[in-house]
Amino acid sequence: MGLFSQASGTKWTYGAVNAPINMHNSNMQQQKNIIDQARLFCERRKERLTKPRLEVLKIIAGSSKPLGAYKILEKLGKVIQSPKPPTAYRAIEFWQKKGFIHRIESLNAYVVCQAGHRHNGGQFLICDDCGTVIEAHMSDLTETVKNSVANNTFTPSSWNFEIHGLCDQCQPE
């Protein structure tokens, strides 16, 4: 089976090896786990876990939808007095470089990594109706990308693959 197969009409079925992770299923325990992982990460690597960094990660991890930088800044203002845009951007950049969050390029927004922060690229299924983002790790695609860049003597530092459509909850009956 390929990465996707068309089941009926325009409805596509996900057929990759790893199950996608759906942001519809975000919960408080998941947020707590991510924060705990971040604390441990910073402690082990002797990284500073500043209040803005921690709060930005909490904001992104606590959202069921991708958040833009100014929405993050707005929410940050509820827990830190008068934060400036560079404060939010530095925290976003920190977590993105460390693999805890991903930037959804087409939405200019951020989501928490749902896959243990052990990859350089992201593959996302984005619902154009409700805005849900599903982080889907398509192992076949990863191998295809690796082969392509190797054949072209190119070394990527990161990559992002996005597919837009309708999630299960938004598809017409």
PDB file of C-alpha atoms in Angstrom:
ATOM      1  CA  MET A   1       0.000   0.000   0.000  1.00  0.00           C
ATOM      2  CA  GLY A   2       1.315   3.483  -0.804  1.00  0.00           C
ATOM      3  CA  LEU A   3       1.265   6.449   1.496  1.00  0.00           C
ATOM      4  CA  PHE A   4      -2.329   7.281   0.661  1.00  0.00           C
ATOM      5  CA  SER A   5      -5.053   5.398  -1.130  1.00  0.00           C
ATOM      6  CA  GLN A   6      -8.307   6.783  -2.419  1.00  0.00           C
ATOM      7  CA  ALA A   7     -11.121   4.843  -0.760  1.00  0.00           C
ATOM      8  CA  SER A   8     -14.215   6.402  -2.291  1.00  0.00           C
ATOM      9  CA  GLY A   9     -14.940   9.676  -4.007  1.00  0.00           C
ATOM     10  CA  THR A  10     -12.463  12.227  -2.731  1.00  0.00           C
ATOM     11  CA  LYS A  11     -11.974  10.608   0.670  1.00  0.00           C
ATOM     12  CA  TRP A  12      -8.371   9.523   1.198  1.00  0.00           C
ATOM     13  CA  THR A  13      -7.214   6.975   3.725  1.00  0.00           C
ATOM     14  CA  TYR A  14      -3.917   7.259   5.542  1.00  0.00           C
ATOM     15  CA  GLY A  15      -1.820   4.179   4.852  1.00  0.00           C
ATOM     16  CA  ALA A  16       1.588   4.813   6.396  1.00  0.00           C
ATOM     17  CA  VAL A  17       3.390   2.591   8.833  1.00  0.00           C
ATOM     18  CA  ASN A  18       3.076   4.953  11.815  1.00  0.00           C
ATOM     19  CA  ALA A  19      -0.326   6.133  12.994  1.00  0.00           C
ATOM     20  CA  PRO A  20      -0.897   9.891  12.731  1.00  0.00           C
ATOM     21  CA  ILE A  21      -1.182  11.965  15.871  1.00  0.00           C
ATOM     22  CA  ASN A  22      -4.296  14.104  15.867  1.00  0.00           C
ATOM     23  CA  MET A  23      -4.418  17.463  17.616  1.00  0.00           C
ATOM     24  CA  HIS A  24      -8.158  16.831  18.262  1.00  0.00           C
ATOM     25  CA  ASN A  25      -6.930  14.411  20.943  1.00  0.00           C
ATOM     26  CA  SER A  26      -4.794  16.888  22.925  1.00  0.00           C
ATOM     27  CA  ASN A  27      -5.319  16.776  26.677  1.00  0.00           C
ATOM     28  CA  MET A  28      -3.937  18.063  29.958  1.00  0.00           C
ATOM     29  CA  GLN A  29      -1.891  14.913  30.663  1.00  0.00           C
ATOM     30  CA  GLN A  30      -0.246  15.196  27.258  1.00  0.00           C
ATOM     31  CA  GLN A  31       0.597  18.844  27.995  1.00  0.00           C
ATOM     32  CA  LYS A  32       2.045  17.895  31.389  1.00  0.00           C
ATOM     33  CA  ASN A  33       4.174  15.169  29.769  1.00  0.00           C
ATOM     34  CA  ILE A  34       5.601  17.619  27.236  1.00  0.00           C
ATOM     35  CA  ILE A  35       6.406  20.154  29.961  1.00  0.00           C
ATOM     36  CA  ASP A  36       8.041  17.435  32.077  1.00  0.00           C
ATOM     37  CA  GLN A  37      10.119  16.349  29.058  1.00  0.00           C
ATOM     38  CA  ALA A  38      11.156  19.956  28.461  1.00  0.00           C
ATOM     39  CA  ARG A  39      12.226  20.439  32.079  1.00  0.00           C
ATOM     40  CA  LEU A  40      14.277  17.240  31.979  1.00  0.00           C
ATOM     41  CA  PHE A  41      15.756  18.180  28.595  1.00  0.00           C
ATOM     42  CA  CYS A  42      16.894  21.582  29.881  1.00  0.00           C
ATOM     43  CA  GLU A  43      18.257  20.127  33.106  1.00  0.00           C
ATOM     44  CA  ARG A  44      20.279  17.439  31.326  1.00  0.00           C
ATOM     45  CA  ARG A  45      21.648  19.787  28.680  1.00  0.00           C
ATOM     46  CA  LYS A  46      22.202  22.678  31.068  1.00  0.00           C
ATOM     47  CA  GLU A  47      19.853  24.899  29.050  1.00  0.00           C
ATOM     48  CA  ARG A  48      18.153  27.797  30.812  1.00  0.00           C
ATOM     49  CA  LEU A  49      14.445  27.201  31.298  1.00  0.00           C
ATOM     50  CA  THR A  50      13.329  30.797  31.615  1.00  0.00           C
ATOM     51  CA  LYS A  51       9.783  31.759  32.521  1.00  0.00           C
ATOM     52  CA  PRO A  52       9.044  33.005  28.971  1.00  0.00           C
ATOM     53  CA  ARG A  53      10.368  29.748  27.457  1.00  0.00           C
ATOM     54  CA  LEU A  54       8.309  27.637  29.836  1.00  0.00           C
ATOM     55  CA  GLU A  55       5.144  29.694  29.382  1.00  0.00           C
ATOM     56  CA  VAL A  56       5.436  29.723  25.579  1.00  0.00           C
ATOM     57  CA  LEU A  57       5.769  25.946  25.531  1.00  0.00           C
ATOM     58  CA  LYS A  58       2.775  25.618  27.884  1.00  0.00           C
ATOM     59  CA  ILE A  59       0.722  27.865  25.591  1.00  0.00           C
ATOM     60  CA  ILE A  60       1.562  25.906  22.444  1.00  0.00           C
ATOM     61  CA  ALA A  61       1.237  22.510  24.148  1.00  0.00           C
ATOM     62  CA  GLY A  62      -2.113  23.519  25.629  1.00  0.00           C
ATOM     63  CA  SER A  63      -3.652  24.463  22.302  1.00  0.00           C
ATOM     64  CA  SER A  64      -5.619  22.083  20.126  1.00  0.00           C
ATOM     65  CA  LYS A  65      -4.971  24.341  17.109  1.00  0.00           C
ATOM     66  CA  PRO A  66      -1.823  25.852  15.601  1.00  0.00           C
ATOM     67  CA  LEU A  67      -1.032  29.269  17.075  1.00  0.00           C
ATOM     68  CA  GLY A  68       0.567  32.229  15.348  1.00  0.00           C
ATOM     69  CA  ALA A  69       3.294  34.224  17.075  1.00  0.00           C
ATOM     70  CA  TYR A  70       1.025  37.148  17.934  1.00  0.00           C
ATOM     71  CA  LYS A  71      -1.619  34.845  19.423  1.00  0.00           C
ATOM     72  CA  ILE A  72       1.163  33.275  21.507  1.00  0.00           C
ATOM     73  CA  LEU A  73       2.312  36.769  22.532  1.00  0.00           C
ATOM     74  CA  GLU A  74      -1.268  37.694  23.480  1.00  0.00           C
ATOM     75  CA  LYS A  75      -1.611  34.587  25.675  1.00  0.00           C
ATOM     76  CA  LEU A  76       1.869  35.161  27.108  1.00  0.00           C
ATOM     77  CA  GLY A  77       0.688  38.607  28.236  1.00  0.00           C
ATOM     78  CA  LYS A  78      -1.755  36.903  30.600  1.00  0.00           C
ATOM     79  CA  VAL A  79       1.090  35.309  32.591  1.00  0.00           C
ATOM     80  CA  ILE A  80       4.016  37.707  32.014  1.00  0.00           C
ATOM     81  CA  GLN A  81       3.586  41.449  32.340  1.00  0.00           C
ATOM     82  CA  SER A  82       3.913  43.306  29.016  1.00  0.00           C
ATOM     83  CA  PRO A  83       5.983  40.807  27.016  1.00  0.00           C
ATOM     84  CA  LYS A  84       7.537  42.189  23.848  1.00  0.00           C
ATOM     85  CA  PRO A  85       7.486  40.329  20.499  1.00  0.00           C
ATOM     86  CA  PRO A  86      11.210  39.422  20.682  1.00  0.00           C
ATOM     87  CA  THR A  87      10.543  37.614  23.977  1.00  0.00           C
ATOM     88  CA  ALA A  88       7.958  35.369  22.337  1.00  0.00           C
ATOM     89  CA  TYR A  89       9.995  34.905  19.156  1.00  0.00           C
ATOM     90  CA  ARG A  90      13.138  33.917  21.079  1.00  0.00           C
ATOM     91  CA  ALA A  91      11.197  31.329  23.090  1.00  0.00           C
ATOM     92  CA  ILE A  92       9.513  29.985  19.936  1.00  0.00           C
ATOM     93  CA  GLU A  93      12.878  29.751  18.177  1.00  0.00           C
ATOM     94  CA  PHE A  94      14.415  27.964  21.174  1.00  0.00           C
ATOM     95  CA  TRP A  95      11.716  25.258  21.291  1.00  0.00           C
ATOM     96  CA  GLN A  96      11.676  24.900  17.518  1.00  0.00           C
ATOM     97  CA  LYS A  97      15.455  24.351  17.384  1.00  0.00           C
ATOM     98  CA  LYS A  98      15.211  21.813  20.205  1.00  0.00           C
ATOM     99  CA  GLY A  99      12.449  19.905  18.376  1.00  0.00           C
ATOM    100  CA  PHE A 100       9.654  20.528  20.868  1.00  0.00           C
ATOM    101  CA  ILE A 101       7.517  22.531  18.438  1.00  0.00           C
ATOM    102  CA  HIS A 102       6.999  22.662  14.686  1.00  0.00           C
ATOM    103  CA  ARG A 103       6.195  25.569  12.417  1.00  0.00           C
ATOM    104  CA  ILE A 104       3.327  24.966  10.042  1.00  0.00           C
ATOM    105  CA  GLU A 105       4.653  27.002   7.129  1.00  0.00           C
ATOM    106  CA  SER A 106       1.395  27.470   5.230  1.00  0.00           C
ATOM    107  CA  LEU A 107      -0.377  28.768   8.354  1.00  0.00           C
ATOM    108  CA  ASN A 108       2.578  30.690   9.797  1.00  0.00           C
ATOM    109  CA  ALA A 109       1.731  29.014  13.098  1.00  0.00           C
ATOM    110  CA  TYR A 110       3.190  26.580  15.618  1.00  0.00           C
ATOM    111  CA  VAL A 111       2.173  23.224  17.082  1.00  0.00           C
ATOM    112  CA  VAL A 112       3.754  21.055  19.735  1.00  0.00           C
ATOM    113  CA  CYS A 113       5.730  18.033  18.526  1.00  0.00           C
ATOM    114  CA  GLN A 114       3.747  14.888  19.192  1.00  0.00           C
ATOM    115  CA  ALA A 115       6.489  12.452  18.255  1.00  0.00           C
ATOM    116  CA  GLY A 116       9.128  12.553  20.939  1.00  0.00           C
ATOM    117  CA  HIS A 117      11.322  15.230  19.306  1.00  0.00           C
ATOM    118  CA  ARG A 118      13.458  12.670  17.467  1.00  0.00           C
ATOM    119  CA  HIS A 119      13.211  13.834  13.875  1.00  0.00           C
ATOM    120  CA  ASN A 120      14.392  16.682  11.678  1.00  0.00           C
ATOM    121  CA  GLY A 121      11.400  17.002   9.396  1.00  0.00           C
ATOM    122  CA  GLY A 122       7.691  17.183   9.811  1.00  0.00           C
ATOM    123  CA  GLN A 123       4.750  15.801   7.911  1.00  0.00           C
ATOM    124  CA  PHE A 124       1.388  17.365   8.594  1.00  0.00           C
ATOM    125  CA  LEU A 125      -2.184  16.794   7.491  1.00  0.00           C
ATOM    126  CA  ILE A 126      -4.018  20.113   7.830  1.00  0.00           C
ATOM    127  CA  CYS A 127      -7.797  20.438   7.862  1.00  0.00           C
ATOM    128  CA  ASP A 128      -8.836  23.473   5.823  1.00  0.00           C
ATOM    129  CA  ASP A 129     -12.201  23.589   7.609  1.00  0.00           C
ATOM    130  CA  CYS A 130     -11.531  23.333  11.364  1.00  0.00           C
ATOM    131  CA  GLY A 131      -7.773  23.979  11.362  1.00  0.00           C
ATOM    132  CA  THR A 132      -6.824  20.701  13.014  1.00  0.00           C
ATOM    133  CA  VAL A 133      -3.258  19.577  12.375  1.00  0.00           C
ATOM    134  CA  ILE A 134      -2.355  15.902  12.396  1.00  0.00           C
ATOM    135  CA  GLU A 135       1.353  15.167  12.781  1.00  0.00           C
ATOM    136  CA  ALA A 136       1.788  12.128  10.566  1.00  0.00           C
ATOM    137  CA  HIS A 137       5.094  10.336  10.437  1.00  0.00           C
ATOM    138  CA  MET A 138       5.180   8.650   7.083  1.00  0.00           C
ATOM    139  CA  SER A 139       8.226   6.425   7.142  1.00  0.00           C
ATOM    140  CA  ASP A 140       8.039   5.685   3.416  1.00  0.00           C
ATOM    141  CA  LEU A 141       8.115   9.396   2.663  1.00  0.00           C
ATOM    142  CA  THR A 142      11.097   9.902   4.940  1.00  0.00           C
ATOM    143  CA  GLU A 143      13.062   7.266   3.011  1.00  0.00           C
ATOM    144  CA  THR A 144      12.011   8.833  -0.300  1.00  0.00           C
ATOM    145  CA  VAL A 145      13.194  12.248   0.866  1.00  0.00           C
ATOM    146  CA  LYS A 146      16.500  10.804   2.137  1.00  0.00           C
ATOM    147  CA  ASN A 147      17.111   9.075  -1.195  1.00  0.00           C
ATOM    148  CA  SER A 148      16.264  12.186  -3.183  1.00  0.00           C
ATOM    149  CA  VAL A 149      18.579  14.461  -1.239  1.00  0.00           C
ATOM    150  CA  ALA A 150      21.364  11.866  -1.329  1.00  0.00           C
ATOM    151  CA  ASN A 151      21.014  11.571  -5.108  1.00  0.00           C
ATOM    152  CA  ASN A 152      21.265  15.349  -5.406  1.00  0.00           C
ATOM    153  CA  THR A 153      24.181  15.694  -2.967  1.00  0.00           C
ATOM    154  CA  PHE A 154      22.137  17.980  -0.758  1.00  0.00           C
ATOM    155  CA  THR A 155      22.167  17.991   3.037  1.00  0.00           C
ATOM    156  CA  PRO A 156      18.916  19.317   4.526  1.00  0.00           C
ATOM    157  CA  SER A 157      18.873  20.788   8.018  1.00  0.00           C
ATOM    158  CA  SER A 158      15.096  20.474   8.314  1.00  0.00           C
ATOM    159  CA  TRP A 159      12.050  19.971   6.137  1.00  0.00           C
ATOM    160  CA  ASN A 160       8.322  20.336   6.294  1.00  0.00           C
ATOM    161  CA  PHE A 161       5.708  18.487   4.236  1.00  0.00           C
ATOM    162  CA  GLU A 162       2.094  19.652   4.413  1.00  0.00           C
ATOM    163  CA  ILE A 163      -1.055  18.204   2.912  1.00  0.00           C
ATOM    164  CA  HIS A 164      -4.248  20.250   3.089  1.00  0.00           C
ATOM    165  CA  GLY A 165      -7.719  18.734   3.010  1.00  0.00           C
ATOM    166  CA  LEU A 166     -10.543  17.789   5.373  1.00  0.00           C
ATOM    167  CA  CYS A 167     -10.169  15.821   8.600  1.00  0.00           C
ATOM    168  CA  ASP A 168     -12.465  12.954   9.501  1.00  0.00           C
ATOM    169  CA  GLN A 169     -14.756  15.206  11.535  1.00  0.00           C
ATOM    170  CA  CYS A 170     -15.189  17.766   8.745  1.00  0.00           C
ATOM    171  CA  GLN A 171     -15.731  15.463   5.761  1.00  0.00           C
ATOM    172  CA  PRO A 172     -19.244  15.467   4.312  1.00  0.00           C
ATOM    173  CA  GLU A 173     -21.244  12.321   4.895  1.00  0.00           C
TER     174      GLU A 173
END
